[in-house]
Amino acid sequence: MDRVDERPSGDWLRRERTRRRLTLAQVAQATRIRERYLSAIENDCFDELPHPVSTIGFIQIYARFLGLDPEPFVRAYKARVGSTLPVGVQPEVPGQTYVPRRTQSFVVPGLFTLLLVALVAYLYQQVATYVSGAGVALPTSSARVALTIPTPLPTVPPAPPTPTPAPPTPTPIPTAAPSTPTPVPLPTDTPMPSPTPQSGVRIDTEISGRVWLQVEADGKVVFSGILMPGDKRTWTASKSLMLWSGNAGNVQVTYNGKSLGALGPFGKVVKVTWTAPA
């Protein structure tokens, strides 16, 4: 890993990304930061970046993704643009929307006022309906209501029960003469072949979370990219096999058929090399 000086620039991030063989599209998919913002950070084009609060958040996320300390890059950005974070404002995180406190303070009173106006309008409508209906003549007690007495339906006699047919007489089933069983020869024990000793290196991986992974077999890079939860990959080598992970806790490893658990702690960049047994 390259050593970061006191005034690192976006070129350090581009060099680290290139060394890991990652494209801007892969980084944008993993960090949810637009490619044009990532390119502007690498080229120190601060005029193409959004508000300084959002830009600082993007720098922190990008640096941590590459396994670098984000604080030197944040200090270098502040020194170049001459801006500081406002008091009480947090960096913007991709996928979340920042709502100023002043706007939030007016939401609840405005909603309460609208509900109060609607309630007053409803009560006024009910009172007006009641007052306008006071002059309607109600039916007097002398009004007669004609009642219709239903005519009883004629009674239908029940149908006679249907006779139940007698069950059929069962036909006897002829019995077959017992046959003499033919003896079956017992199987003989077949000697199992002795297991062949494992040669070379075989690494089986199972991914439990989004992770960047690079694999080198016998000193040659055979894979470098982003793996998703549920992915299972297997790599083999004759002499040595190296795994380099951006988040070791999301990679479960099995070495030559033996489960080793997680490659390392969550959130840590870990590089492990296995050699073929002698």
Coordinates of C-alpha atoms in Angstrom, one line a residue:
M1 CA 0.0 0.0 0.0
D2 CA 1.3 3.5 -0.9
R3 CA 2.3 5.8 1.8
V4 CA 0.1 8.9 2.1
D5 CA 1.9 12.2 2.7
E6 CA 0.7 15.2 4.7
R7 CA -1.1 16.8 1.8
P8 CA -2.6 13.8 -0.2
S9 CA -4.6 14.6 -3.3
G10 CA -7.1 12.8 -5.4
D11 CA -4.3 11.2 -7.4
W12 CA -3.5 9.0 -4.4
L13 CA -7.1 7.6 -4.5
R14 CA -6.8 7.0 -8.3
R15 CA -3.5 5.2 -7.9
E16 CA -4.8 3.0 -5.1
R17 CA -8.0 2.2 -7.2
T18 CA -5.9 1.4 -10.2
R19 CA -3.6 -0.8 -8.1
R20 CA -6.6 -2.8 -7.0
R21 CA -7.7 -3.1 -10.6
L22 CA -11.1 -1.4 -10.0
T23 CA -13.0 0.8 -12.4
L24 CA -15.0 3.9 -11.5
A25 CA -18.2 2.0 -12.4
Q26 CA -17.3 -0.7 -9.8
V27 CA -16.5 1.8 -7.1
A28 CA -19.7 3.8 -7.9
Q29 CA -21.8 0.6 -7.6
A30 CA -20.2 -0.4 -4.3
T31 CA -20.3 3.1 -2.6
R32 CA -23.4 4.5 -4.4
I33 CA -21.4 7.7 -5.3
R34 CA -21.9 9.0 -8.9
E35 CA -19.0 8.3 -11.3
R36 CA -18.6 12.0 -12.1
Y37 CA -18.2 12.9 -8.4
L38 CA -15.5 10.1 -8.0
S39 CA -13.7 11.4 -11.1
A40 CA -13.8 15.0 -9.8
I41 CA -12.4 13.9 -6.5
E42 CA -9.5 12.0 -8.2
N43 CA -8.7 15.0 -10.4
D44 CA -9.2 17.7 -7.6
C45 CA -11.9 19.4 -9.7
F46 CA -13.7 20.9 -6.7
D47 CA -15.9 23.2 -8.9
E48 CA -17.6 20.0 -10.2
L49 CA -18.4 18.7 -6.7
P50 CA -21.6 19.5 -4.7
H51 CA -21.7 21.3 -1.3
P52 CA -18.6 20.9 0.8
V53 CA -20.5 18.9 3.4
S54 CA -21.5 16.3 0.8
T55 CA -18.1 16.3 -0.7
I56 CA -16.4 15.5 2.6
G57 CA -18.8 12.6 3.1
F58 CA -17.9 11.3 -0.4
I59 CA -14.2 11.6 0.3
Q60 CA -14.6 9.7 3.6
I61 CA -16.6 6.8 2.0
Y62 CA -14.2 6.5 -1.0
A63 CA -11.1 6.4 1.2
R64 CA -12.5 3.8 3.6
F65 CA -13.6 1.7 0.6
L66 CA -10.0 1.6 -0.6
G67 CA -8.7 0.8 2.9
L68 CA -7.1 4.2 3.5
D69 CA -7.4 6.6 6.4
P70 CA -9.9 9.4 5.3
E71 CA -8.8 12.1 7.7
P72 CA -5.6 13.2 5.8
F73 CA -7.7 13.5 2.6
V74 CA -10.4 15.6 4.4
R75 CA -7.8 17.9 5.9
A76 CA -6.2 18.4 2.4
Y77 CA -9.6 19.2 0.9
K78 CA -10.4 21.8 3.5
A79 CA -6.9 23.4 3.1
R80 CA -7.4 23.7 -0.7
V81 CA -10.9 25.1 -0.7
G82 CA -10.6 27.1 2.5
S83 CA -14.0 25.9 3.9
T84 CA -15.0 24.3 7.1
L85 CA -18.1 22.3 8.2
P86 CA -21.0 24.4 9.7
V87 CA -21.7 23.6 13.4
G88 CA -24.2 20.8 13.8
V89 CA -24.1 19.7 10.1
Q90 CA -23.2 16.1 9.4
P91 CA -21.7 14.9 6.0
E92 CA -24.3 13.7 3.5
V93 CA -24.6 9.9 3.1
P94 CA -25.7 8.5 -0.3
G95 CA -29.3 7.2 -0.2
Q96 CA -30.4 9.7 2.5
T97 CA -31.9 13.1 2.2
Y98 CA -30.9 16.0 4.4
V99 CA -33.8 18.2 5.7
P100 CA -32.8 21.5 7.4
R101 CA -34.1 22.0 10.9
R102 CA -35.8 25.2 10.0
T103 CA -38.0 23.4 7.5
Q104 CA -38.9 20.6 9.9
S105 CA -40.0 23.2 12.6
F106 CA -42.7 24.5 10.3
V107 CA -44.1 21.1 9.2
V108 CA -46.0 20.2 12.4
P109 CA -47.7 23.7 13.0
G110 CA -48.8 23.9 9.4
L111 CA -50.3 20.5 9.5
F112 CA -52.1 21.2 12.7
T113 CA -53.6 24.5 11.2
L114 CA -54.9 22.6 8.2
L115 CA -56.6 20.0 10.4
L116 CA -58.2 22.7 12.5
V117 CA -59.6 24.5 9.5
A118 CA -61.0 21.3 8.1
L119 CA -62.7 20.5 11.4
V120 CA -64.3 24.0 11.6
A121 CA -65.6 23.6 8.1
Y122 CA -67.1 20.2 8.8
L123 CA -68.9 21.5 12.0
Y124 CA -70.2 24.6 10.1
Q125 CA -71.6 22.3 7.4
Q126 CA -73.4 20.0 10.0
V127 CA -75.0 23.0 11.8
A128 CA -76.2 24.6 8.5
T129 CA -77.7 21.3 7.5
Y130 CA -79.5 20.9 10.8
V131 CA -80.9 24.5 10.7
S132 CA -82.1 24.2 7.1
G133 CA -83.9 21.0 7.9
A134 CA -85.9 22.4 10.9
G135 CA -88.9 23.5 8.7
V136 CA -89.5 20.1 7.1
A137 CA -92.9 18.7 8.1
L138 CA -92.7 15.5 10.0
P139 CA -95.3 12.7 9.5
T140 CA -98.3 13.0 12.0
S141 CA -99.5 10.3 14.3
S142 CA -102.8 10.0 12.3
A143 CA -100.9 8.5 9.3
R144 CA -101.8 4.9 8.8
V145 CA -99.3 2.3 7.7
A146 CA -100.7 -0.6 5.7
L147 CA -99.4 -3.9 6.9
T148 CA -99.4 -6.9 4.5
I149 CA -99.9 -10.3 6.2
P150 CA -98.1 -13.0 4.2
T151 CA -100.3 -15.9 3.0
P152 CA -99.2 -19.2 4.4
L153 CA -97.6 -21.6 1.9
P154 CA -99.3 -25.0 1.3
T155 CA -97.8 -27.9 3.2
V156 CA -96.1 -30.5 1.0
P157 CA -96.1 -34.1 2.3
P158 CA -92.6 -35.6 2.7
A159 CA -91.4 -38.0 0.0
P160 CA -91.4 -41.7 1.0
P161 CA -88.0 -43.1 1.9
T162 CA -86.0 -44.8 -0.8
P163 CA -85.3 -48.5 0.0
T164 CA -81.7 -49.3 0.6
P165 CA -80.3 -52.0 -1.7
A166 CA -78.9 -55.1 -0.1
P167 CA -75.1 -55.4 -0.2
P168 CA -73.6 -57.7 -2.8
T169 CA -72.4 -61.1 -1.8
P170 CA -68.5 -61.1 -1.7
T171 CA -66.8 -63.4 -4.2
P172 CA -64.2 -65.7 -2.5
I173 CA -60.6 -64.9 -3.7
P174 CA -58.6 -68.1 -4.6
T175 CA -55.5 -68.5 -2.5
A176 CA -52.2 -69.2 -4.3
A177 CA -49.9 -72.0 -3.2
P178 CA -46.9 -70.7 -1.2
S179 CA -43.8 -70.6 -3.3
T180 CA -40.4 -71.6 -2.0
P181 CA -38.1 -68.5 -1.6
T182 CA -34.9 -68.5 -3.6
P183 CA -31.9 -68.0 -1.5
V184 CA -30.1 -64.7 -2.2
P185 CA -26.3 -64.7 -2.0
L186 CA -24.9 -62.3 0.7
P187 CA -22.8 -59.4 -0.7
T188 CA -19.1 -59.7 0.0
D189 CA -17.1 -56.8 1.5
T190 CA -15.3 -54.8 -1.1
P191 CA -12.2 -53.0 0.2
M192 CA -12.5 -49.2 0.0
P193 CA -9.7 -47.4 -1.8
S194 CA -7.4 -45.4 0.4
P195 CA -7.9 -41.6 0.1
T196 CA -5.4 -39.8 -2.2
P197 CA -3.5 -37.1 -0.3
Q198 CA -4.5 -33.5 -1.2
S199 CA -2.1 -31.8 -3.5
G200 CA -1.9 -28.1 -4.3
V201 CA -4.2 -25.5 -2.7
R202 CA -8.0 -25.4 -3.0
I203 CA -9.9 -22.4 -1.5
D204 CA -13.7 -22.5 -1.4
T205 CA -15.3 -19.1 -0.4
E206 CA -18.9 -18.2 0.5
I207 CA -19.9 -14.5 0.6
S208 CA -22.2 -13.3 3.3
G209 CA -22.1 -9.5 2.4
R210 CA -21.1 -7.1 -0.3
V211 CA -17.3 -7.3 -0.6
W212 CA -14.4 -6.5 -2.9
L213 CA -12.0 -9.5 -3.4
Q214 CA -8.8 -10.1 -5.3
V215 CA -7.3 -13.6 -5.8
E216 CA -3.7 -14.5 -6.9
A217 CA -2.8 -18.1 -7.8
D218 CA 0.9 -18.9 -7.9
G219 CA 1.6 -15.1 -8.1
K220 CA -0.9 -14.4 -10.9
V221 CA -4.1 -12.4 -10.4
V222 CA -7.0 -14.7 -11.4
F223 CA -9.9 -12.5 -10.0
S224 CA -10.5 -8.9 -8.9
G225 CA -14.0 -7.5 -8.4
I226 CA -17.1 -7.1 -6.3
L227 CA -19.0 -10.2 -4.9
M228 CA -22.5 -10.2 -3.6
P229 CA -24.2 -12.0 -0.7
G230 CA -24.8 -15.7 -1.5
D231 CA -22.0 -16.0 -4.1
K232 CA -19.8 -19.1 -3.9
R233 CA -16.4 -19.2 -5.6
T234 CA -13.6 -21.8 -5.7
W235 CA -9.9 -21.2 -6.7
T236 CA -7.0 -23.7 -7.0
A237 CA -3.3 -23.3 -7.3
S238 CA -0.2 -25.6 -7.5
K239 CA 2.0 -23.8 -4.9
S240 CA 0.3 -20.8 -3.3
L241 CA -3.0 -19.0 -3.2
M242 CA -3.6 -15.4 -1.9
L243 CA -6.9 -13.8 -1.0
W244 CA -7.2 -10.0 -0.4
S245 CA -10.5 -8.7 0.9
G246 CA -11.8 -5.2 1.5
N247 CA -14.1 -6.6 4.4
A248 CA -12.7 -9.9 5.7
G249 CA -15.8 -10.6 7.9
N250 CA -18.0 -11.1 4.8
V251 CA -15.8 -14.0 3.4
Q252 CA -16.1 -17.5 4.8
V253 CA -13.1 -19.7 3.8
T254 CA -12.6 -23.5 3.4
Y255 CA -8.9 -24.6 2.9
N256 CA -8.5 -28.0 1.2
G257 CA -11.8 -29.2 2.6
K258 CA -11.3 -27.8 6.1
S259 CA -13.5 -24.9 7.2
L260 CA -11.6 -21.9 8.6
G261 CA -14.5 -19.5 9.2
A262 CA -14.3 -15.9 8.4
L263 CA -11.2 -14.5 6.6
G264 CA -10.9 -11.8 9.3
P265 CA -12.8 -9.2 11.4
F266 CA -15.6 -7.2 9.9
G267 CA -14.7 -3.9 8.3
K268 CA -10.9 -4.8 8.1
V269 CA -8.8 -5.2 4.9
V270 CA -7.0 -8.5 5.2
K271 CA -4.6 -10.3 2.9
V272 CA -3.9 -14.1 3.5
T273 CA -1.7 -16.5 1.6
W274 CA -2.0 -20.4 1.7
T275 CA 0.8 -22.7 0.5
A276 CA 0.5 -26.3 -0.8
P277 CA 1.1 -29.0 1.8
A278 CA 4.6 -30.6 1.6

